[in-house]
mmCIF file with all atom_site columns, C-alpha atoms in Angstrom:
data_model
loop_
_atom_site.group_PDB
_atom_site.id
_atom_site.type_symbol
_atom_site.label_atom_id
_atom_site.label_alt_id
_atom_site.label_comp_id
_atom_site.label_asym_id
_atom_site.label_entity_id
_atom_site.label_seq_id
_atom_site.pdbx_PDB_ins_code
_atom_site.Cartn_x
_atom_site.Cartn_y
_atom_site.Cartn_z
_atom_site.occupancy
_atom_site.B_iso_or_equiv
_atom_site.pdbx_formal_charge
_atom_site.auth_seq_id
_atom_site.auth_comp_id
_atom_site.auth_asym_id
_atom_site.auth_atom_id
_atom_site.pdbx_PDB_model_num
ATOM 1   C CA . MET A 1 1   ? -23.815 -2.553  -1.652 1.00 91.00 ? 1   MET A CA 1
ATOM 2   C CA . ASN A 1 2   ? -20.613 -1.191  -2.999 1.00 91.00 ? 2   ASN A CA 1
ATOM 3   C CA . VAL A 1 3   ? -17.132 -2.437  -2.137 1.00 95.00 ? 3   VAL A CA 1
ATOM 4   C CA . TYR A 1 4   ? -13.935 -0.542  -2.892 1.00 91.00 ? 4   TYR A CA 1
ATOM 5   C CA . VAL A 1 5   ? -10.620 -2.515  -2.296 1.00 94.00 ? 5   VAL A CA 1
ATOM 6   C CA . ALA A 1 6   ? -7.052  -0.547  -2.814 1.00 93.00 ? 6   ALA A CA 1
ATOM 7   C CA . PRO A 1 7   ? -3.384  -1.413  -1.630 1.00 93.00 ? 7   PRO A CA 1
ATOM 8   C CA . GLY A 1 8   ? -2.026  0.828   1.242  1.00 90.00 ? 8   GLY A CA 1
ATOM 9   C CA . GLY A 1 9   ? -3.837  -0.495  4.458  1.00 80.00 ? 9   GLY A CA 1
ATOM 10  C CA . ARG A 1 10  ? -4.602  2.011   6.686  1.00 79.00 ? 10  ARG A CA 1
ATOM 11  C CA . GLN A 1 11  ? -3.338  5.015   4.804  1.00 81.00 ? 11  GLN A CA 1
ATOM 12  C CA . ALA A 1 12  ? -5.715  3.975   1.889  1.00 90.00 ? 12  ALA A CA 1
ATOM 13  C CA . VAL A 1 13  ? -9.070  4.529   3.726  1.00 90.00 ? 13  VAL A CA 1
ATOM 14  C CA . ALA A 1 14  ? -9.487  8.081   3.042  1.00 89.00 ? 14  ALA A CA 1
ATOM 15  C CA . GLU A 1 15  ? -8.974  7.689   -0.310 1.00 90.00 ? 15  GLU A CA 1
ATOM 16  C CA . LEU A 1 16  ? -11.379 4.977   -0.697 1.00 92.00 ? 16  LEU A CA 1
ATOM 17  C CA . ILE A 1 17  ? -14.226 6.997   1.413  1.00 91.00 ? 17  ILE A CA 1
ATOM 18  C CA . GLN A 1 18  ? -13.577 9.940   -1.263 1.00 90.00 ? 18  GLN A CA 1
ATOM 19  C CA . ARG A 1 19  ? -14.167 7.477   -3.964 1.00 88.00 ? 19  ARG A CA 1
ATOM 20  C CA . ALA A 1 20  ? -17.160 5.572   -2.822 1.00 89.00 ? 20  ALA A CA 1
ATOM 21  C CA . ALA A 1 21  ? -19.112 8.405   -0.923 1.00 89.00 ? 21  ALA A CA 1
ATOM 22  C CA . GLY A 1 22  ? -17.815 11.770  -2.615 1.00 87.00 ? 22  GLY A CA 1
ATOM 23  C CA . PRO A 1 23  ? -15.696 14.459  -1.930 1.00 89.00 ? 23  PRO A CA 1
ATOM 24  C CA . ASP A 1 24  ? -17.863 15.900  1.069  1.00 88.00 ? 24  ASP A CA 1
ATOM 25  C CA . ALA A 1 25  ? -17.742 12.155  3.069  1.00 89.00 ? 25  ALA A CA 1
ATOM 26  C CA . ARG A 1 26  ? -15.978 12.294  6.175  1.00 90.00 ? 26  ARG A CA 1
ATOM 27  C CA . VAL A 1 27  ? -15.860 9.552   8.644  1.00 93.00 ? 27  VAL A CA 1
ATOM 28  C CA . ILE A 1 28  ? -16.982 9.983   12.175 1.00 92.00 ? 28  ILE A CA 1
ATOM 29  C CA . HIS A 1 29  ? -17.491 7.184   14.821 1.00 92.00 ? 29  HIS A CA 1
ATOM 30  C CA . ASP A 1 30  ? -20.189 6.287   17.079 1.00 88.00 ? 30  ASP A CA 1
ATOM 31  C CA . PRO A 1 31  ? -20.043 5.699   20.834 1.00 86.00 ? 31  PRO A CA 1
ATOM 32  C CA . ASP A 1 32  ? -18.869 2.205   20.168 1.00 83.00 ? 32  ASP A CA 1
ATOM 33  C CA . GLY A 1 33  ? -16.233 2.900   17.557 1.00 86.00 ? 33  GLY A CA 1
ATOM 34  C CA . ALA A 1 34  ? -18.492 2.049   14.713 1.00 89.00 ? 34  ALA A CA 1
ATOM 35  C CA . PRO A 1 35  ? -17.612 4.312   11.388 1.00 93.00 ? 35  PRO A CA 1
ATOM 36  C CA . LEU A 1 36  ? -20.329 6.867   10.353 1.00 92.00 ? 36  LEU A CA 1
ATOM 37  C CA . LEU A 1 37  ? -20.080 9.104   7.388  1.00 93.00 ? 37  LEU A CA 1
ATOM 38  C CA . THR A 1 38  ? -20.976 12.824  7.224  1.00 92.00 ? 38  THR A CA 1
ATOM 39  C CA . GLY A 1 39  ? -21.721 14.634  4.195  1.00 87.00 ? 39  GLY A CA 1
ATOM 40  C CA . SER A 1 40  ? -23.403 11.489  2.639  1.00 90.00 ? 40  SER A CA 1
ATOM 41  C CA . PRO A 1 41  ? -26.479 9.506   3.224  1.00 91.00 ? 41  PRO A CA 1
ATOM 42  C CA . LEU A 1 42  ? -24.815 6.261   2.900  1.00 92.00 ? 42  LEU A CA 1
ATOM 43  C CA . ASN A 1 43  ? -23.756 3.604   5.639  1.00 93.00 ? 43  ASN A CA 1
ATOM 44  C CA . VAL A 1 44  ? -20.398 2.832   5.858  1.00 95.00 ? 44  VAL A CA 1
ATOM 45  C CA . SER A 1 45  ? -17.902 -0.107  7.039  1.00 96.00 ? 45  SER A CA 1
ATOM 46  C CA . ILE A 1 46  ? -14.110 -0.114  6.770  1.00 95.00 ? 46  ILE A CA 1
ATOM 47  C CA . SER A 1 47  ? -11.314 -2.515  7.252  1.00 96.00 ? 47  SER A CA 1
ATOM 48  C CA . HIS A 1 48  ? -7.796  -2.803  6.671  1.00 93.00 ? 48  HIS A CA 1
ATOM 49  C CA . SER A 1 49  ? -4.946  -5.123  6.778  1.00 93.00 ? 49  SER A CA 1
ATOM 50  C CA . ARG A 1 50  ? -1.131  -4.465  6.796  1.00 92.00 ? 50  ARG A CA 1
ATOM 51  C CA . ARG A 1 51  ? -1.211  -4.109  3.175  1.00 94.00 ? 51  ARG A CA 1
ATOM 52  C CA . TYR A 1 52  ? -4.843  -3.770  1.950  1.00 95.00 ? 52  TYR A CA 1
ATOM 53  C CA . ALA A 1 53  ? -8.131  -1.546  2.469  1.00 95.00 ? 53  ALA A CA 1
ATOM 54  C CA . ALA A 1 54  ? -11.379 -1.843  2.097  1.00 96.00 ? 54  ALA A CA 1
ATOM 55  C CA . VAL A 1 55  ? -14.438 0.266   2.477  1.00 96.00 ? 55  VAL A CA 1
ATOM 56  C CA . ALA A 1 56  ? -17.985 -0.765  1.798  1.00 96.00 ? 56  ALA A CA 1
ATOM 57  C CA . VAL A 1 57  ? -21.123 1.610   1.397  1.00 95.00 ? 57  VAL A CA 1
ATOM 58  C CA . SER A 1 58  ? -24.497 1.128   1.113  1.00 94.00 ? 58  SER A CA 1
ATOM 59  C CA . SER A 1 59  ? -28.146 2.877   1.016  1.00 92.00 ? 59  SER A CA 1
ATOM 60  C CA . ARG A 1 60  ? -29.880 0.051   2.594  1.00 88.00 ? 60  ARG A CA 1
ATOM 61  C CA . GLY A 1 61  ? -28.790 -0.407  5.943  1.00 88.00 ? 61  GLY A CA 1
ATOM 62  C CA . ARG A 1 62  ? -25.914 -1.344  8.362  1.00 91.00 ? 62  ARG A CA 1
ATOM 63  C CA . ILE A 1 63  ? -23.137 -3.445  6.644  1.00 96.00 ? 63  ILE A CA 1
ATOM 64  C CA . GLY A 1 64  ? -19.810 -4.898  7.530  1.00 97.00 ? 64  GLY A CA 1
ATOM 65  C CA . VAL A 1 65  ? -16.751 -5.829  5.031  1.00 98.00 ? 65  VAL A CA 1
ATOM 66  C CA . ASP A 1 66  ? -13.552 -7.524  6.552  1.00 97.00 ? 66  ASP A CA 1
ATOM 67  C CA . ILE A 1 67  ? -10.232 -7.626  4.898  1.00 97.00 ? 67  ILE A CA 1
ATOM 68  C CA . GLU A 1 68  ? -7.412  -9.930  5.649  1.00 96.00 ? 68  GLU A CA 1
ATOM 69  C CA . GLU A 1 69  ? -4.373  -11.556 4.675  1.00 96.00 ? 69  GLU A CA 1
ATOM 70  C CA . PRO A 1 70  ? -3.689  -14.914 4.830  1.00 94.00 ? 70  PRO A CA 1
ATOM 71  C CA . ARG A 1 71  ? -2.474  -16.454 8.749  1.00 88.00 ? 71  ARG A CA 1
ATOM 72  C CA . ILE A 1 72  ? -3.786  -19.991 8.718  1.00 84.00 ? 72  ILE A CA 1
ATOM 73  C CA . GLU A 1 73  ? -1.392  -20.753 11.449 1.00 88.00 ? 73  GLU A CA 1
ATOM 74  C CA . GLN A 1 74  ? -2.642  -17.971 13.895 1.00 87.00 ? 74  GLN A CA 1
ATOM 75  C CA . LEU A 1 75  ? -6.386  -18.672 12.851 1.00 89.00 ? 75  LEU A CA 1
ATOM 76  C CA . ARG A 1 76  ? -5.758  -22.777 13.701 1.00 87.00 ? 76  ARG A CA 1
ATOM 77  C CA . ARG A 1 77  ? -4.437  -21.664 17.326 1.00 90.00 ? 77  ARG A CA 1
ATOM 78  C CA . VAL A 1 78  ? -7.821  -20.135 18.270 1.00 89.00 ? 78  VAL A CA 1
ATOM 79  C CA . ILE A 1 79  ? -10.121 -21.700 16.021 1.00 89.00 ? 79  ILE A CA 1
ATOM 80  C CA . SER A 1 80  ? -12.330 -23.094 19.099 1.00 87.00 ? 80  SER A CA 1
ATOM 81  C CA . LYS A 1 81  ? -13.255 -19.370 19.815 1.00 88.00 ? 81  LYS A CA 1
ATOM 82  C CA . PHE A 1 82  ? -14.744 -18.502 16.820 1.00 90.00 ? 82  PHE A CA 1
ATOM 83  C CA . LEU A 1 83  ? -16.275 -21.649 14.874 1.00 92.00 ? 83  LEU A CA 1
ATOM 84  C CA . ALA A 1 84  ? -18.389 -23.987 16.543 1.00 92.00 ? 84  ALA A CA 1
ATOM 85  C CA . PRO A 1 85  ? -17.736 -27.709 15.857 1.00 92.00 ? 85  PRO A CA 1
ATOM 86  C CA . GLU A 1 86  ? -20.705 -27.912 13.338 1.00 92.00 ? 86  GLU A CA 1
ATOM 87  C CA . GLU A 1 87  ? -18.975 -25.175 11.598 1.00 93.00 ? 87  GLU A CA 1
ATOM 88  C CA . LEU A 1 88  ? -15.979 -26.872 10.847 1.00 90.00 ? 88  LEU A CA 1
ATOM 89  C CA . PRO A 1 89  ? -17.038 -29.128 8.187  1.00 92.00 ? 89  PRO A CA 1
ATOM 90  C CA . MET A 1 90  ? -18.600 -26.490 5.830  1.00 92.00 ? 90  MET A CA 1
ATOM 91  C CA . TRP A 1 91  ? -15.156 -24.242 6.415  1.00 91.00 ? 91  TRP A CA 1
ATOM 92  C CA . GLY A 1 92  ? -12.615 -27.165 6.247  1.00 87.00 ? 92  GLY A CA 1
ATOM 93  C CA . GLU A 1 93  ? -8.983  -25.013 5.503  1.00 87.00 ? 93  GLU A CA 1
ATOM 94  C CA . ARG A 1 94  ? -11.130 -22.204 4.555  1.00 94.00 ? 94  ARG A CA 1
ATOM 95  C CA . LEU A 1 95  ? -10.446 -20.463 8.254  1.00 94.00 ? 95  LEU A CA 1
ATOM 96  C CA . LEU A 1 96  ? -9.534  -17.169 6.594  1.00 95.00 ? 96  LEU A CA 1
ATOM 97  C CA . ALA A 1 97  ? -12.936 -17.057 4.687  1.00 97.00 ? 97  ALA A CA 1
ATOM 98  C CA . ALA A 1 98  ? -14.771 -18.041 8.099  1.00 96.00 ? 98  ALA A CA 1
ATOM 99  C CA . TRP A 1 99  ? -13.099 -15.691 10.215 1.00 96.00 ? 99  TRP A CA 1
ATOM 100 C CA . THR A 1 100 ? -13.937 -12.550 7.570  1.00 97.00 ? 100 THR A CA 1
ATOM 101 C CA . CYS A 1 101 ? -17.378 -13.750 7.624  1.00 97.00 ? 101 CYS A CA 1
ATOM 102 C CA . LYS A 1 102 ? -18.175 -13.246 11.223 1.00 97.00 ? 102 LYS A CA 1
ATOM 103 C CA . GLU A 1 103 ? -16.112 -10.614 11.846 1.00 96.00 ? 103 GLU A CA 1
ATOM 104 C CA . ALA A 1 104 ? -18.605 -8.661  9.148  1.00 98.00 ? 104 ALA A CA 1
ATOM 105 C CA . VAL A 1 105 ? -21.151 -10.201 10.430 1.00 97.00 ? 105 VAL A CA 1
ATOM 106 C CA . PHE A 1 106 ? -19.992 -8.321  13.863 1.00 96.00 ? 106 PHE A CA 1
ATOM 107 C CA . LYS A 1 107 ? -20.115 -4.929  12.339 1.00 96.00 ? 107 LYS A CA 1
ATOM 108 C CA . ALA A 1 108 ? -22.881 -5.417  10.252 1.00 96.00 ? 108 ALA A CA 1
ATOM 109 C CA . ALA A 1 109 ? -25.095 -6.504  13.394 1.00 95.00 ? 109 ALA A CA 1
ATOM 110 C CA . GLY A 1 110 ? -24.273 -3.402  15.405 1.00 91.00 ? 110 GLY A CA 1
ATOM 111 C CA . VAL A 1 111 ? -24.357 -4.868  18.688 1.00 88.00 ? 111 VAL A CA 1
ATOM 112 C CA . ALA A 1 112 ? -20.660 -4.380  20.797 1.00 82.00 ? 112 ALA A CA 1
ATOM 113 C CA . THR A 1 113 ? -21.417 -7.216  22.756 1.00 86.00 ? 113 THR A CA 1
ATOM 114 C CA . ILE A 1 114 ? -21.631 -10.534 20.284 1.00 90.00 ? 114 ILE A CA 1
ATOM 115 C CA . GLY A 1 115 ? -18.596 -12.482 20.456 1.00 89.00 ? 115 GLY A CA 1
ATOM 116 C CA . LEU A 1 116 ? -17.492 -14.203 17.337 1.00 90.00 ? 116 LEU A CA 1
ATOM 117 C CA . GLY A 1 117 ? -18.242 -17.539 18.776 1.00 91.00 ? 117 GLY A CA 1
ATOM 118 C CA . SER A 1 118 ? -21.961 -16.561 18.875 1.00 94.00 ? 118 SER A CA 1
ATOM 119 C CA . ILE A 1 119 ? -22.315 -15.852 15.295 1.00 96.00 ? 119 ILE A CA 1
ATOM 120 C CA . ARG A 1 120 ? -23.505 -18.904 13.667 1.00 96.00 ? 120 ARG A CA 1
ATOM 121 C CA . LEU A 1 121 ? -22.770 -19.444 9.758  1.00 97.00 ? 121 LEU A CA 1
ATOM 122 C CA . ILE A 1 122 ? -25.119 -21.702 9.098  1.00 95.00 ? 122 ILE A CA 1
ATOM 123 C CA . ALA A 1 123 ? -24.348 -21.707 5.261  1.00 94.00 ? 123 ALA A CA 1
ATOM 124 C CA . THR A 1 124 ? -21.312 -20.346 3.510  1.00 93.00 ? 124 THR A CA 1
ATOM 125 C CA . ASP A 1 125 ? -23.401 -17.193 2.543  1.00 96.00 ? 125 ASP A CA 1
ATOM 126 C CA . VAL A 1 126 ? -25.602 -16.873 5.608  1.00 97.00 ? 126 VAL A CA 1
ATOM 127 C CA . ALA A 1 127 ? -24.845 -16.138 9.228  1.00 97.00 ? 127 ALA A CA 1
ATOM 128 C CA . THR A 1 128 ? -27.263 -15.481 12.293 1.00 97.00 ? 128 THR A CA 1
ATOM 129 C CA . VAL A 1 129 ? -26.663 -14.039 15.205 1.00 96.00 ? 129 VAL A CA 1
ATOM 130 C CA . PRO A 1 130 ? -28.188 -14.372 18.986 1.00 95.00 ? 130 PRO A CA 1
ATOM 131 C CA . ASP A 1 131 ? -31.282 -12.251 18.437 1.00 94.00 ? 131 ASP A CA 1
ATOM 132 C CA . GLY A 1 132 ? -32.273 -14.261 15.406 1.00 95.00 ? 132 GLY A CA 1
ATOM 133 C CA . ARG A 1 133 ? -31.098 -11.849 12.714 1.00 96.00 ? 133 ARG A CA 1
ATOM 134 C CA . ARG A 1 134 ? -29.600 -13.423 9.337  1.00 97.00 ? 134 ARG A CA 1
ATOM 135 C CA . PHE A 1 135 ? -27.242 -11.728 7.543  1.00 97.00 ? 135 PHE A CA 1
ATOM 136 C CA . ARG A 1 136 ? -26.121 -12.660 3.771  1.00 97.00 ? 136 ARG A CA 1
ATOM 137 C CA . LEU A 1 137 ? -22.712 -12.978 3.160  1.00 98.00 ? 137 LEU A CA 1
ATOM 138 C CA . GLN A 1 138 ? -20.122 -12.430 0.186  1.00 97.00 ? 138 GLN A CA 1
ATOM 139 C CA . THR A 1 139 ? -16.625 -13.898 0.289  1.00 98.00 ? 139 THR A CA 1
ATOM 140 C CA . VAL A 1 140 ? -13.947 -13.011 -1.955 1.00 97.00 ? 140 VAL A CA 1
ATOM 141 C CA . GLU A 1 141 ? -10.591 -15.039 -1.664 1.00 97.00 ? 141 GLU A CA 1
ATOM 142 C CA . THR A 1 142 ? -7.587  -14.387 -3.649 1.00 96.00 ? 142 THR A CA 1
ATOM 143 C CA . PRO A 1 143 ? -3.879  -15.653 -2.726 1.00 96.00 ? 143 PRO A CA 1
ATOM 144 C CA . ASP A 1 144 ? -3.208  -11.796 -1.232 1.00 96.00 ? 144 ASP A CA 1
ATOM 145 C CA . TYR A 1 145 ? -6.118  -11.348 1.039  1.00 97.00 ? 145 TYR A CA 1
ATOM 146 C CA . THR A 1 146 ? -9.844  -12.323 1.726  1.00 97.00 ? 146 THR A CA 1
ATOM 147 C CA . LEU A 1 147 ? -13.025 -9.992  1.894  1.00 98.00 ? 147 LEU A CA 1
ATOM 148 C CA . SER A 1 148 ? -16.110 -10.677 3.011  1.00 98.00 ? 148 SER A CA 1
ATOM 149 C CA . THR A 1 149 ? -19.278 -8.370  3.550  1.00 98.00 ? 149 THR A CA 1
ATOM 150 C CA . ALA A 1 150 ? -22.389 -9.086  5.363  1.00 98.00 ? 150 ALA A CA 1
ATOM 151 C CA . TYR A 1 151 ? -25.778 -7.329  5.205  1.00 97.00 ? 151 TYR A CA 1
ATOM 152 C CA . GLU A 1 152 ? -29.054 -7.969  7.058  1.00 94.00 ? 152 GLU A CA 1
ATOM 153 C CA . ASP A 1 153 ? -31.165 -10.208 5.122  1.00 90.00 ? 153 ASP A CA 1
ATOM 154 C CA . ASN A 1 154 ? -34.766 -8.681  5.399  1.00 78.00 ? 154 ASN A CA 1
#
């Protein structure tokens, strides 16, 4: 999996797609809204915040990426909707990392009906979904953004 990040929010996505998948790659969307590439055999996941964009590509199957800028107070208000009580000790004040992990798993799982609360973070680098699949997680935390990626652990 390769991950590309650039400033520019939504406007930077097209540039990152070209860098990640080549000049012939174009993004279309499946019926659930997930991005697909034409002109490239790679799988893709896209995320953007107000000031940043992230694109992840892989030749090994579905992937997920999420990038978010700091918003700790907003996450504290909805913590019970996305973190189970047993997950809280593992993440502490790293709520944005937990949120981006769950968003990345949601995208990688490819099941539109999964809620963030049903995704279980069983370690800081492993998550599961209700159908039993496991996903590997990677997270990068900077002062400007937090970025997480997920891929199925086969």
